[in-house]
JSON list of C-alpha atoms in Angstrom, two decimals:
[
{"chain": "A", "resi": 12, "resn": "UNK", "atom": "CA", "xyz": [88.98, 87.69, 121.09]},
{"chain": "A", "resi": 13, "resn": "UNK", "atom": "CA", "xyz": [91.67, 86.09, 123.40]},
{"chain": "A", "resi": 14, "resn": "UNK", "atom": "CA", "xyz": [94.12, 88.76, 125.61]},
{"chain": "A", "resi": 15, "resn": "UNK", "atom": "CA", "xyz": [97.66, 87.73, 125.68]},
{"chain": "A", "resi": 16, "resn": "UNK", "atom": "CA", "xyz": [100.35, 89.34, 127.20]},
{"chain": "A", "resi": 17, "resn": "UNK", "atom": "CA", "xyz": [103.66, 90.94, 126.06]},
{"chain": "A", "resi": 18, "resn": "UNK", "atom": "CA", "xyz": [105.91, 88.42, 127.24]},
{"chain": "A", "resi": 19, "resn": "UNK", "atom": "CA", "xyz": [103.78, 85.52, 126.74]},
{"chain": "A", "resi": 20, "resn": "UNK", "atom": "CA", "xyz": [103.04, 86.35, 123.19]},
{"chain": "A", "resi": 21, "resn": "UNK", "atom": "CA", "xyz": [106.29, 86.43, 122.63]},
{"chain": "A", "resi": 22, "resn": "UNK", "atom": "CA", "xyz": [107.14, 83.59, 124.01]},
{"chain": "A", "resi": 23, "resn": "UNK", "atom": "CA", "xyz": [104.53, 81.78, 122.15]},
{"chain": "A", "resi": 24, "resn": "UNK", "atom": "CA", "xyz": [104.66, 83.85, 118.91]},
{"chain": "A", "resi": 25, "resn": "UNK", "atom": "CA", "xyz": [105.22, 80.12, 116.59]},
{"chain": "A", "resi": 26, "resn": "UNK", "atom": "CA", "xyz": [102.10, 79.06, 118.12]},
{"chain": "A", "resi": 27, "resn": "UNK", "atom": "CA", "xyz": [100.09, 82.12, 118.20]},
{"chain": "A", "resi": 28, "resn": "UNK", "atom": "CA", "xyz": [100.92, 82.63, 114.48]},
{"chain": "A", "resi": 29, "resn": "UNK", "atom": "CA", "xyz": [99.63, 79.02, 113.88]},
{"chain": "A", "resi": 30, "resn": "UNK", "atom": "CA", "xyz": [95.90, 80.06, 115.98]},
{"chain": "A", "resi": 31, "resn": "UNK", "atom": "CA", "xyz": [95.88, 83.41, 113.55]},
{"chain": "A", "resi": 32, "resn": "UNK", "atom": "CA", "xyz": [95.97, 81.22, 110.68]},
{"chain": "A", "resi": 33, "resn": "UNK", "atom": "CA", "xyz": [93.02, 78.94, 111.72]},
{"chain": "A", "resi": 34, "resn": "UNK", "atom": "CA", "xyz": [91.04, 82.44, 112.27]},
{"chain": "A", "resi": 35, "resn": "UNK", "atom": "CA", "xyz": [91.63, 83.42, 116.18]},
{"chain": "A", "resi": 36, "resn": "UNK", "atom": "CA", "xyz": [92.35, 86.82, 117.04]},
{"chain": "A", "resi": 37, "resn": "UNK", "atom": "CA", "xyz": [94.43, 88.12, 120.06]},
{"chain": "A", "resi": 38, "resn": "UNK", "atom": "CA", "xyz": [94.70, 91.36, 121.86]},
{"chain": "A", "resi": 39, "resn": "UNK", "atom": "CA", "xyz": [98.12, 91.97, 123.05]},
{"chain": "A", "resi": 40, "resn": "UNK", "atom": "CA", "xyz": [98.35, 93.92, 126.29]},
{"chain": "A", "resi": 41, "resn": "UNK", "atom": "CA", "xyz": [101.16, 95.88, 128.76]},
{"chain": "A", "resi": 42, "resn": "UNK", "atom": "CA", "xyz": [100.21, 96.06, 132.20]},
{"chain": "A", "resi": 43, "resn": "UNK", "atom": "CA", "xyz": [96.28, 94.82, 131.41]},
{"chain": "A", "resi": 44, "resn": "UNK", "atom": "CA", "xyz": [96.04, 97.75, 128.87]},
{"chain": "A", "resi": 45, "resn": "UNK", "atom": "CA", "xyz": [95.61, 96.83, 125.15]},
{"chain": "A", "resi": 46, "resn": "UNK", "atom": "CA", "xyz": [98.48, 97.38, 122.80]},
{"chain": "A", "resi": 47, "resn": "UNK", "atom": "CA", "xyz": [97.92, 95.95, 119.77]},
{"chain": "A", "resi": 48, "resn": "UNK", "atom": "CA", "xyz": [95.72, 93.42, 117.75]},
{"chain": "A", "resi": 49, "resn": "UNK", "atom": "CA", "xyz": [97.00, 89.99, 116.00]},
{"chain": "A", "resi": 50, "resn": "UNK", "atom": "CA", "xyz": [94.41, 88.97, 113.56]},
{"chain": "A", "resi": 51, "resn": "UNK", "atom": "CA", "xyz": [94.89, 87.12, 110.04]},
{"chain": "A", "resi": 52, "resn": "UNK", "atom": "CA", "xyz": [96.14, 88.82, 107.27]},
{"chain": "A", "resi": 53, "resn": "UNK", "atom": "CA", "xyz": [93.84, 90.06, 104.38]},
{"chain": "A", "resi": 54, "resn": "UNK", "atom": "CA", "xyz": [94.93, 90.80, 101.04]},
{"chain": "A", "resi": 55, "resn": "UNK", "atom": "CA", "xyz": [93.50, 93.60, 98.84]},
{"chain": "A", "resi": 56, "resn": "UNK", "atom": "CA", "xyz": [91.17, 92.90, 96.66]},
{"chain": "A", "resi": 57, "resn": "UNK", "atom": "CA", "xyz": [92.24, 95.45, 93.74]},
{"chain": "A", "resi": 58, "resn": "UNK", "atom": "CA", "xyz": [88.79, 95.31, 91.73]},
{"chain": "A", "resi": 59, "resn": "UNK", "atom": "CA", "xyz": [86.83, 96.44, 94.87]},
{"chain": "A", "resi": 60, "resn": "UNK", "atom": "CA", "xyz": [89.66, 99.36, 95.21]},
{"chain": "A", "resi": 61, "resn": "UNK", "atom": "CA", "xyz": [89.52, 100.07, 91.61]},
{"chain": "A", "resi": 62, "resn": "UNK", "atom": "CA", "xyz": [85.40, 100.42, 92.09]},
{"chain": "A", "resi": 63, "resn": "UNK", "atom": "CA", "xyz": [85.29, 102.83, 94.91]},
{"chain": "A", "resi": 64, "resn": "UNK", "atom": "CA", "xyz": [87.77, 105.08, 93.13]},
{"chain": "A", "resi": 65, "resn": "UNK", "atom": "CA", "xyz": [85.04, 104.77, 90.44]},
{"chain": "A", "resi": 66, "resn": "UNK", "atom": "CA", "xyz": [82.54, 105.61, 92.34]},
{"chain": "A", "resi": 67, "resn": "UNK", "atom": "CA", "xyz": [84.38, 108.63, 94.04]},
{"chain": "A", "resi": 68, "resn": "UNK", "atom": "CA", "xyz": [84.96, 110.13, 90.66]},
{"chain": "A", "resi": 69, "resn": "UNK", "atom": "CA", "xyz": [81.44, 109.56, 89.07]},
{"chain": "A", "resi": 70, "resn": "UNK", "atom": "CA", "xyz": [79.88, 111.32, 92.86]},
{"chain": "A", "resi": 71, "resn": "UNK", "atom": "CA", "xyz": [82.23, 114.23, 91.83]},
{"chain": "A", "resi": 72, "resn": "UNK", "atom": "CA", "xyz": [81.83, 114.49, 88.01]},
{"chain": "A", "resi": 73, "resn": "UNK", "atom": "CA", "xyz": [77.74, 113.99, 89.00]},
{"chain": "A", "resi": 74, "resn": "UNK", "atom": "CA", "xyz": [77.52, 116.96, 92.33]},
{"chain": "A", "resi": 75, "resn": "UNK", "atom": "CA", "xyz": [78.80, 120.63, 92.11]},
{"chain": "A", "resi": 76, "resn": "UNK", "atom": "CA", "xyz": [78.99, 122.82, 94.90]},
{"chain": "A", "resi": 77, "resn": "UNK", "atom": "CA", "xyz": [77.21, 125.59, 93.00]},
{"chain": "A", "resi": 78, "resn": "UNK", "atom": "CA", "xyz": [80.74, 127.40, 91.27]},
{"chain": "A", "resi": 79, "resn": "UNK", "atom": "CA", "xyz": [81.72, 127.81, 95.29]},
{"chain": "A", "resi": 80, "resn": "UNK", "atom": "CA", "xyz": [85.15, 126.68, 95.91]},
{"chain": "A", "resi": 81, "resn": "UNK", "atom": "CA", "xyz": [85.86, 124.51, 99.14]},
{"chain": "A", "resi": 82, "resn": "UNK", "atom": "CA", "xyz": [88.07, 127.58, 99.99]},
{"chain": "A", "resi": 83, "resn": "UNK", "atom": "CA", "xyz": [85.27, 129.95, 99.96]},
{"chain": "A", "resi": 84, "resn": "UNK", "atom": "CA", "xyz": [82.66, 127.36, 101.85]},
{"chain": "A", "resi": 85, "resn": "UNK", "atom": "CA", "xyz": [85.49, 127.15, 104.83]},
{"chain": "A", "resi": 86, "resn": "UNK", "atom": "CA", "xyz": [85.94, 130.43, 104.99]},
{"chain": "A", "resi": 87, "resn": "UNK", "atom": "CA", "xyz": [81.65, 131.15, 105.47]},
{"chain": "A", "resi": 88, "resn": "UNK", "atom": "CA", "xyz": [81.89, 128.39, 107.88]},
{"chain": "A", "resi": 89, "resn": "UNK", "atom": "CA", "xyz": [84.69, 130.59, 109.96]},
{"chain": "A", "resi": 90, "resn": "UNK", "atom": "CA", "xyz": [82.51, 133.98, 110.20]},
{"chain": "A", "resi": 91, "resn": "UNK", "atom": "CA", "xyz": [80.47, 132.53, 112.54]}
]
């Protein structure tokens, strides 16, 4: 991953955008101290959203925390 400056990258933004396309990646920095991160976009991919949320709710429906409530467990957790 390339380091680019402030200024420079902003100078340069038409072609930088251009390199993020083909797949580079740039760290912008102030002062030698990173600031931010171009990289190439990525969409969502909705089924592998809608899958995990799947999976979340089957985990719950599927453990119990034995009739505690989180409540209860954090407030154990705070005696000692």
């Amino acid at each position: 991953m390339s380091e680019i400056g402030v200024r420079e990258a902003r100078a340069r933004l038409p072609q930088l955008l251009k390199r993020v396309e083909a797949g580079e990646r740039f760290v912008i920095t102030r002062h030698e101290r990173p600031v931010a991160e171009l990289i190439p976009y990525r969409g969502v991919d909705r089924d592998q959203v809608r899958t995990a949320i799947e999976s979340l709710r089957e985990f719950r429906e599927s453990h119990s925390l034995g009739g505690l409530a989180i409540r209860e467990l954090i407030g154990e957790g705070r005696r000692y």
